[in-house]
Amino acid sequence: MPTEPLTPERILAATEEVLRRHGAAKATVVDVARALGVSHGSVYRHFRTKAELRGAVTKRWLDHTTELLAEVVAGSAAPAAKLRLWLATLFEAKRHKAGDDPELFATYTVLTTENGGVVDAHIAELIGQLTRILDEGVRQGEFESADLPVTARAVFEATAHFHDPVHAPEWSRPGAEQAFDAVVALVMRGLTSR
Amino acid sequence: MPTEPLTPERILAATEEVLRRHGAAKATVVDVARALGVSHGSVYRHFRTKAELRGAVTKRWLDHTTELLAEVVAGSAAPAAKLRLWLATLFEAKRHKAGDDPELFATYTVLTTENGGVVDAHIAELIGQLTRILDEGVRQGEFESADLPVTARAVFEATAHFHDPVHAPEWSRPGAEQAFDAVVALVMRGLTSR
């Protein structure tokens, strides 16, 4: 059987598998190398340290959500509908990650606390996406904002209840969907031009 | 020296002191009794179990904030100014608790996870206060809301970034004050009648 080339993506997929099995505390680079049938030296040729590997796998996990949301931003919906869809897609993606595989979600929650810089870059990217939607809305006369990036951050923080992992225990409670609708309605009303 | 009568309030004040010294994990009823110079049986005459005592001291801690906010609700400010003051008072009170005595704050954070019912009642009380402010605003034509309790909950959740203890690590970051102002401005705009 010909050996598949050892790409960063293969290493990161194997790392996620190892994290799923062993948890954040116990997963080692040796486990990752073993899962791939390579030496740990081969892994270190792509990721120089264990910390770098953990940062990269965290970024990959967060990027899945960013890519999903980028499709919404690129779509042709009117700005208000697009913003609502963006917020609903973010809530849905986070809720799925938390609900479908709670252990992996807990593992990544540990990893995000170790990788503050990766998380800050992720948040900046999401607020950048929101800024683009608000900009479209202001140009088309649907929204009003004195300072787009400030308003975009306010929209992100006002909806933190429905995307920040610190709130994950509340996402499966009865009424979470109605609570989301009520907050989004309030935020949308706050943005709408008059 | 005449002995002061052993009141629930004296026991709760001593319990907080013991929690401050020993932390949530190690504090015992025997420590509380020793601090008061009484037998642990005397403490149990007021609080039947350790869990009941821990629930009561948690409620006392949360009630401090509720009382501060009740004064704002009872005040004579116009509804929009009152709502802004209520949110600012809540943020300030939480930030003080977290910043002035981080160990005691961490201890109470453990206690709140043990006493979900006490916390839920506290949140219901705060949302009740918000409902009263919104009701005043609607009557005076400043605010619009199709369903006051739903809107009040939405205001509470949209500002969670600035009062929910899960967000405490973000309160001391540079720009927290501006972020608060931006979210409050967005929420206020969402409430304002047009």
Short mmCIF file of C-alpha atoms in Angstrom, two decimals:
data_model
loop_
_atom_site.label_atom_id
_atom_site.label_comp_id
_atom_site.label_asym_id
_atom_site.label_seq_id
_atom_site.Cartn_x
_atom_site.Cartn_y
_atom_site.Cartn_z
CA MET A 1 0.00 0.00 0.00
CA PRO A 2 1.55 3.32 -1.01
CA THR A 3 2.03 5.68 1.91
CA GLU A 4 -0.14 8.83 1.86
CA PRO A 5 2.00 11.97 2.15
CA LEU A 6 2.03 13.39 5.68
CA THR A 7 0.24 16.76 5.31
CA PRO A 8 -0.55 19.27 8.07
CA GLU A 9 -4.26 18.53 7.51
CA ARG A 10 -3.73 14.78 8.12
CA ILE A 11 -1.79 15.55 11.31
CA LEU A 12 -4.52 17.92 12.53
CA ALA A 13 -7.30 15.40 11.78
CA ALA A 14 -5.35 12.73 13.70
CA THR A 15 -4.75 15.20 16.55
CA GLU A 16 -8.48 15.83 16.85
CA GLU A 17 -9.08 12.07 16.95
CA VAL A 18 -6.46 11.68 19.71
CA LEU A 19 -8.00 14.59 21.66
CA ARG A 20 -11.42 12.97 21.33
CA ARG A 21 -10.07 9.69 22.73
CA HIS A 22 -7.70 10.94 25.45
CA GLY A 23 -8.91 14.46 26.35
CA ALA A 24 -6.87 17.68 26.41
CA ALA A 25 -4.79 16.78 29.48
CA LYS A 26 -3.51 13.37 28.33
CA ALA A 27 -3.14 13.72 24.53
CA THR A 28 0.53 13.66 23.46
CA VAL A 29 2.44 14.12 20.22
CA VAL A 30 3.54 10.47 20.52
CA ASP A 31 -0.15 9.43 20.46
CA VAL A 32 -0.67 11.50 17.31
CA ALA A 33 2.39 9.99 15.61
CA ARG A 34 1.28 6.47 16.58
CA ALA A 35 -2.24 7.09 15.16
CA LEU A 36 -0.61 8.12 11.85
CA GLY A 37 1.96 5.30 11.85
CA VAL A 38 4.86 7.78 11.70
CA SER A 39 7.64 8.84 14.09
CA HIS A 40 7.03 11.81 16.37
CA GLY A 41 9.94 13.48 14.56
CA SER A 42 7.82 13.50 11.40
CA VAL A 43 5.04 15.35 13.24
CA TYR A 44 7.56 17.87 14.63
CA ARG A 45 8.73 18.63 11.06
CA HIS A 46 5.28 20.21 10.48
CA PHE A 47 4.55 21.58 13.98
CA ARG A 48 7.69 22.54 15.85
CA THR A 49 6.23 22.19 19.34
CA LYS A 50 3.30 20.53 21.06
CA ALA A 51 1.95 24.03 21.82
CA GLU A 52 2.08 24.92 18.11
CA LEU A 53 0.17 21.74 17.24
CA ARG A 54 -2.47 22.45 19.88
CA GLY A 55 -2.83 26.04 18.63
CA ALA A 56 -3.23 24.82 15.03
CA VAL A 57 -5.86 22.21 15.89
CA THR A 58 -7.78 24.87 17.86
CA LYS A 59 -7.65 27.24 14.88
CA ARG A 60 -8.92 24.44 12.58
CA TRP A 61 -11.87 23.81 14.91
CA LEU A 62 -12.79 27.51 15.02
CA ASP A 63 -12.25 27.91 11.26
CA HIS A 64 -15.04 25.41 10.52
CA THR A 65 -17.51 27.94 11.97
CA THR A 66 -15.85 30.92 10.27
CA GLU A 67 -16.16 29.21 6.86
CA LEU A 68 -19.83 28.38 7.40
CA LEU A 69 -20.49 32.03 8.28
CA ALA A 70 -18.42 33.33 5.36
CA GLU A 71 -20.89 31.58 3.03
CA VAL A 72 -23.74 33.52 4.66
CA VAL A 73 -21.83 36.80 4.23
CA ALA A 74 -21.18 36.01 0.54
CA GLY A 75 -24.88 35.18 -0.04
CA SER A 76 -27.38 37.45 -1.77
CA ALA A 77 -29.93 37.89 1.05
CA ALA A 78 -30.97 41.43 2.03
CA PRO A 79 -28.85 42.78 4.92
CA ALA A 80 -31.45 42.33 7.71
CA ALA A 81 -32.25 38.77 6.61
CA LYS A 82 -28.52 38.07 6.18
CA LEU A 83 -27.71 39.29 9.69
CA ARG A 84 -30.48 37.17 11.19
CA LEU A 85 -29.25 34.14 9.23
CA TRP A 86 -25.63 34.80 10.29
CA LEU A 87 -26.61 34.90 13.99
CA ALA A 88 -28.83 31.81 13.64
CA THR A 89 -26.07 29.90 11.81
CA LEU A 90 -23.56 30.79 14.52
CA PHE A 91 -25.91 29.70 17.34
CA GLU A 92 -26.79 26.49 15.48
CA ALA A 93 -23.13 25.64 14.77
CA LYS A 94 -22.09 26.21 18.39
CA ARG A 95 -25.07 24.33 19.76
CA HIS A 96 -24.28 21.39 17.49
CA LYS A 97 -20.65 21.32 18.52
CA ALA A 98 -21.65 21.41 22.20
CA GLY A 99 -24.54 18.96 21.95
CA ASP A 100 -23.34 16.36 19.44
CA ASP A 101 -20.01 15.62 21.06
CA PRO A 102 -19.88 17.20 24.55
CA GLU A 103 -16.52 15.61 25.45
CA LEU A 104 -14.77 16.99 22.37
CA PHE A 105 -16.44 20.35 23.02
CA ALA A 106 -15.11 20.34 26.61
CA THR A 107 -11.67 19.42 25.26
CA TYR A 108 -11.70 22.35 22.83
CA THR A 109 -12.91 24.64 25.62
CA VAL A 110 -9.71 23.75 27.49
CA LEU A 111 -7.67 24.35 24.33
CA THR A 112 -9.24 27.77 23.72
CA THR A 113 -8.21 28.91 27.21
CA GLU A 114 -4.61 27.90 26.36
CA ASN A 115 -4.72 29.65 22.97
CA GLY A 116 -6.04 33.15 23.71
CA GLY A 117 -4.35 34.62 20.63
CA VAL A 118 -6.02 32.11 18.29
CA VAL A 119 -9.41 32.84 19.87
CA ASP A 120 -8.93 36.63 19.69
CA ALA A 121 -8.07 36.35 15.97
CA HIS A 122 -11.19 34.19 15.44
CA ILE A 123 -13.41 36.75 17.20
CA ALA A 124 -11.85 39.59 15.18
CA GLU A 125 -12.63 37.65 11.99
CA LEU A 126 -16.27 37.12 13.00
CA ILE A 127 -16.67 40.79 13.94
CA GLY A 128 -15.14 41.63 10.53
CA GLN A 129 -17.87 39.54 8.87
CA LEU A 130 -20.54 41.33 10.91
CA THR A 131 -19.02 44.69 9.93
CA ARG A 132 -19.42 43.76 6.24
CA ILE A 133 -23.10 42.84 6.72
CA LEU A 134 -23.78 46.07 8.62
CA ASP A 135 -21.96 48.06 5.94
CA GLU A 136 -24.22 46.55 3.25
CA GLY A 137 -27.23 47.40 5.42
CA VAL A 138 -26.15 51.02 5.91
CA ARG A 139 -25.46 51.44 2.16
CA GLN A 140 -28.90 50.05 1.33
CA GLY A 141 -30.63 52.22 3.95
CA GLU A 142 -31.78 49.29 6.12
CA PHE A 143 -29.42 49.94 9.05
CA GLU A 144 -28.02 52.96 10.88
CA SER A 145 -24.65 53.01 12.64
CA ALA A 146 -22.35 55.86 13.64
CA ASP A 147 -19.31 53.55 13.81
CA LEU A 148 -19.54 50.20 12.00
CA PRO A 149 -16.81 48.21 13.82
CA VAL A 150 -18.06 49.43 17.23
CA THR A 151 -21.64 48.49 16.35
CA ALA A 152 -20.50 45.12 14.95
CA ARG A 153 -18.71 44.33 18.23
CA ALA A 154 -21.83 45.42 20.15
CA VAL A 155 -23.99 43.03 18.07
CA PHE A 156 -21.49 40.23 18.72
CA GLU A 157 -21.40 40.87 22.47
CA ALA A 158 -25.16 41.45 22.80
CA THR A 159 -25.67 37.94 21.35
CA ALA A 160 -22.85 36.30 23.38
CA HIS A 161 -25.49 34.33 25.29
CA PHE A 162 -26.00 32.31 22.10
CA HIS A 163 -22.46 31.72 20.91
CA ASP A 164 -19.91 32.13 23.70
CA PRO A 165 -19.01 28.62 24.97
CA VAL A 166 -19.21 29.89 28.58
CA HIS A 167 -23.00 29.90 28.04
CA ALA A 168 -23.15 26.36 26.54
CA PRO A 169 -24.98 24.86 29.56
CA GLU A 170 -27.91 27.21 28.83
CA TRP A 171 -28.29 26.25 25.14
CA SER A 172 -30.18 23.03 25.78
CA ARG A 173 -32.66 24.56 28.25
CA PRO A 174 -36.33 24.84 27.29
CA GLY A 175 -37.03 28.28 25.84
CA ALA A 176 -33.49 28.82 24.50
CA GLU A 177 -34.85 29.25 20.96
CA GLN A 178 -37.45 31.86 22.04
CA ALA A 179 -34.80 33.66 24.12
CA PHE A 180 -32.57 33.79 21.02
CA ASP A 181 -35.44 35.18 18.91
CA ALA A 182 -36.19 37.87 21.52
CA VAL A 183 -32.55 39.04 21.76
CA VAL A 184 -32.15 39.04 17.96
CA ALA A 185 -35.41 41.01 17.56
CA LEU A 186 -34.17 43.60 20.08
CA VAL A 187 -30.76 43.89 18.37
CA MET A 188 -32.31 44.11 14.87
CA ARG A 189 -34.65 46.84 16.08
CA GLY A 190 -31.64 48.69 17.51
CA LEU A 191 -29.93 48.61 14.10
CA THR A 192 -32.89 49.46 11.88
CA SER A 193 -32.79 52.92 10.32
CA ARG A 194 -35.71 55.18 11.11
CA MET B 1 -19.28 40.78 78.29
CA PRO B 2 -22.93 40.00 77.55
CA THR B 3 -23.37 37.49 74.76
CA GLU B 4 -24.93 38.85 71.56
CA PRO B 5 -27.95 36.77 70.51
CA LEU B 6 -27.15 34.27 67.76
CA THR B 7 -29.14 35.59 64.78
CA PRO B 8 -29.24 34.13 61.23
CA GLU B 9 -27.53 37.33 60.02
CA ARG B 10 -24.61 36.86 62.48
CA ILE B 11 -24.24 33.25 61.33
CA LEU B 12 -24.29 34.27 57.66
CA ALA B 13 -21.72 37.06 58.22
CA ALA B 14 -19.45 34.56 60.02
CA THR B 15 -20.00 32.02 57.22
CA GLU B 16 -18.85 34.55 54.65
CA GLU B 17 -15.75 35.25 56.74
CA VAL B 18 -15.00 31.50 56.98
CA LEU B 19 -15.52 31.12 53.21
CA ARG B 20 -13.15 34.03 52.62
CA ARG B 21 -10.47 32.36 54.76
CA HIS B 22 -10.89 28.71 53.79
CA GLY B 23 -12.54 28.70 50.34
CA ALA B 24 -15.72 26.89 49.28
CA ALA B 25 -14.21 23.39 49.36
CA LYS B 26 -12.79 23.47 52.90
CA ALA B 27 -15.24 25.67 54.86
CA THR B 28 -17.21 23.64 57.45
CA VAL B 29 -20.04 24.32 59.89
CA VAL B 30 -17.60 23.61 62.73
CA ASP B 31 -15.39 26.49 61.46
CA VAL B 32 -18.44 28.79 61.46
CA ALA B 33 -19.42 27.75 65.01
CA ARG B 34 -15.82 28.23 66.22
CA ALA B 35 -15.68 31.74 64.67
CA LEU B 36 -18.86 32.63 66.60
CA GLY B 37 -17.77 30.93 69.83
CA VAL B 38 -20.83 28.66 69.85
CA SER B 39 -21.44 24.93 69.39
CA HIS B 40 -22.17 23.63 65.88
CA GLY B 41 -25.56 22.50 67.29
CA SER B 42 -26.45 26.19 67.80
CA VAL B 43 -25.72 26.87 64.15
CA TYR B 44 -27.84 23.88 63.08
CA ARG B 45 -30.79 25.27 65.08
CA HIS B 46 -30.94 28.11 62.50
CA PHE B 47 -29.79 26.25 59.38
CA ARG B 48 -30.70 22.58 59.44
CA THR B 49 -28.00 21.39 57.05
CA LYS B 50 -24.69 22.59 55.67
CA ALA B 51 -26.39 22.80 52.23
CA GLU B 52 -29.09 25.07 53.66
CA LEU B 53 -26.43 27.35 55.21
CA ARG B 54 -24.52 27.51 51.92
CA GLY B 55 -27.72 28.31 50.02
CA ALA B 56 -28.59 31.08 52.49
CA VAL B 57 -25.15 32.70 52.35
CA THR B 58 -25.32 32.61 48.52
CA LYS B 59 -28.73 34.28 48.61
CA ARG B 60 -27.38 36.97 50.98
CA TRP B 61 -24.51 37.68 48.58
CA LEU B 62 -26.86 38.00 45.59
CA ASP B 63 -29.39 40.04 47.60
CA HIS B 64 -26.82 42.81 48.13
CA THR B 65 -26.96 43.50 44.38
CA THR B 66 -30.75 43.13 44.18
CA GLU B 67 -31.19 45.76 46.96
CA LEU B 68 -28.84 48.20 45.25
CA LEU B 69 -30.83 47.83 42.03
CA ALA B 70 -34.19 48.09 43.81
CA GLU B 71 -33.16 51.62 44.86
CA VAL B 72 -32.61 52.51 41.20
CA VAL B 73 -36.04 51.08 40.28
CA ALA B 74 -37.70 53.10 43.09
CA GLY B 75 -35.95 56.30 41.96
CA SER B 76 -37.61 59.11 40.05
CA ALA B 77 -35.42 59.15 36.90
CA ALA B 78 -37.13 58.98 33.50
CA PRO B 79 -37.42 55.38 32.22
CA ALA B 80 -34.58 55.53 29.65
CA ALA B 81 -32.18 57.14 32.15
CA LYS B 82 -33.33 54.69 34.84
CA LEU B 83 -32.70 51.68 32.61
CA ARG B 84 -29.22 52.94 31.73
CA LEU B 85 -28.47 53.56 35.43
CA TRP B 86 -29.81 50.11 36.38
CA LEU B 87 -27.52 48.39 33.84
CA ALA B 88 -24.52 50.53 34.86
CA THR B 89 -25.16 49.83 38.57
CA LEU B 90 -25.35 46.09 37.90
CA PHE B 91 -22.12 46.08 35.86
CA GLU B 92 -20.36 48.21 38.48
CA ALA B 93 -21.54 46.02 41.39
CA LYS B 94 -20.44 42.81 39.66
CA ARG B 95 -17.13 44.29 38.57
CA HIS B 96 -16.45 45.44 42.13
CA LYS B 97 -17.26 42.05 43.59
CA ALA B 98 -14.97 40.37 41.05
CA GLY B 99 -12.14 42.89 41.24
CA ASP B 100 -12.01 43.88 44.92
CA ASP B 101 -11.89 40.38 46.36
CA PRO B 102 -11.26 37.87 43.55
CA GLU B 103 -10.90 34.90 45.93
CA LEU B 104 -14.26 35.50 47.59
CA PHE B 105 -15.78 36.03 44.12
CA ALA B 106 -14.37 32.67 42.98
CA THR B 107 -15.76 31.07 46.14
CA TYR B 108 -19.22 32.47 45.47
CA THR B 109 -18.97 31.35 41.84
CA VAL B 110 -18.56 27.78 43.16
CA LEU B 111 -21.50 28.30 45.54
CA THR B 112 -23.77 29.59 42.74
CA THR B 113 -23.15 26.42 40.70
CA GLU B 114 -24.26 24.38 43.75
CA ASN B 115 -27.34 26.55 44.32
CA GLY B 116 -29.04 26.76 40.93
CA GLY B 117 -32.45 27.40 42.47
CA VAL B 118 -31.18 30.40 44.46
CA VAL B 119 -29.56 31.84 41.33
CA ASP B 120 -32.67 31.29 39.19
CA ALA B 121 -34.80 33.12 41.79
CA HIS B 122 -32.26 35.98 41.81
CA ILE B 123 -32.34 36.26 38.01
CA ALA B 124 -36.17 36.19 38.04
CA GLU B 125 -36.12 39.04 40.58
CA LEU B 126 -33.76 41.13 38.43
CA ILE B 127 -35.85 40.51 35.31
CA GLY B 128 -38.89 41.54 37.37
CA GLN B 129 -37.16 44.85 38.17
CA LEU B 130 -36.36 45.34 34.48
CA THR B 131 -39.99 44.59 33.59
CA ARG B 132 -41.12 47.39 35.94
CA ILE B 133 -38.73 49.90 34.32
CA LEU B 134 -39.88 48.88 30.83
CA ASP B 135 -43.51 49.11 31.90
CA GLU B 136 -42.94 52.69 33.10
CA GLY B 137 -41.24 53.46 29.78
CA VAL B 138 -44.10 52.04 27.72
CA ARG B 139 -46.70 53.94 29.78
CA GLN B 140 -44.75 57.17 29.30
CA GLY B 141 -44.30 56.56 25.56
CA GLU B 142 -40.50 56.24 25.72
CA PHE B 143 -40.33 52.49 25.01
CA GLU B 144 -42.15 50.00 22.82
CA SER B 145 -42.56 46.31 23.67
CA ALA B 146 -45.05 43.70 22.48
CA ASP B 147 -44.43 41.51 25.55
CA LEU B 148 -42.80 43.14 28.59
CA PRO B 149 -41.39 40.06 30.42
CA VAL B 150 -40.00 38.66 27.14
CA THR B 151 -38.37 42.00 26.30
CA ALA B 152 -37.03 42.34 29.87
CA ARG B 153 -35.39 38.92 29.62
CA ALA B 154 -33.95 39.89 26.22
CA VAL B 155 -32.43 43.08 27.74
CA PHE B 156 -30.96 41.00 30.58
CA GLU B 157 -29.48 38.40 28.22
CA ALA B 158 -28.27 40.96 25.65
CA THR B 159 -26.21 42.58 28.45
CA ALA B 160 -24.99 39.28 29.98
CA HIS B 161 -21.48 40.15 28.84
CA PHE B 162 -21.47 42.78 31.58
CA HIS B 163 -23.06 40.97 34.52
CA ASP B 164 -22.86 37.20 34.13
CA PRO B 165 -19.89 35.97 36.26
CA VAL B 166 -18.84 33.64 33.40
CA HIS B 167 -17.66 36.83 31.67
CA ALA B 168 -15.75 38.21 34.70
CA PRO B 169 -12.29 37.71 33.11
CA GLU B 170 -13.30 40.20 30.36
CA TRP B 171 -14.41 42.99 32.75
CA SER B 172 -10.92 44.24 33.52
CA ARG B 173 -9.78 44.34 29.88
CA PRO B 174 -9.07 47.69 28.25
CA GLY B 175 -12.13 48.90 26.36
CA ALA B 176 -14.66 47.09 28.60
CA GLU B 177 -16.34 50.41 29.46
CA GLN B 178 -16.70 51.42 25.79
CA ALA B 179 -17.97 47.94 24.92
CA PHE B 180 -20.58 48.30 27.66
CA ASP B 181 -21.65 51.72 26.32
CA ALA B 182 -21.97 50.34 22.77
CA VAL B 183 -24.14 47.37 23.82
CA VAL B 184 -26.32 49.57 26.03
CA ALA B 185 -26.75 52.13 23.21
CA LEU B 186 -27.81 49.31 20.83
CA VAL B 187 -30.28 47.88 23.37
CA MET B 188 -31.71 51.32 24.24
CA ARG B 189 -32.21 52.05 20.55
CA GLY B 190 -33.99 48.69 20.20
CA LEU B 191 -36.43 49.68 22.96
CA THR B 192 -37.11 53.28 21.96
CA SER B 193 -40.57 53.93 20.56
CA ARG B 194 -40.72 55.39 17.08
#
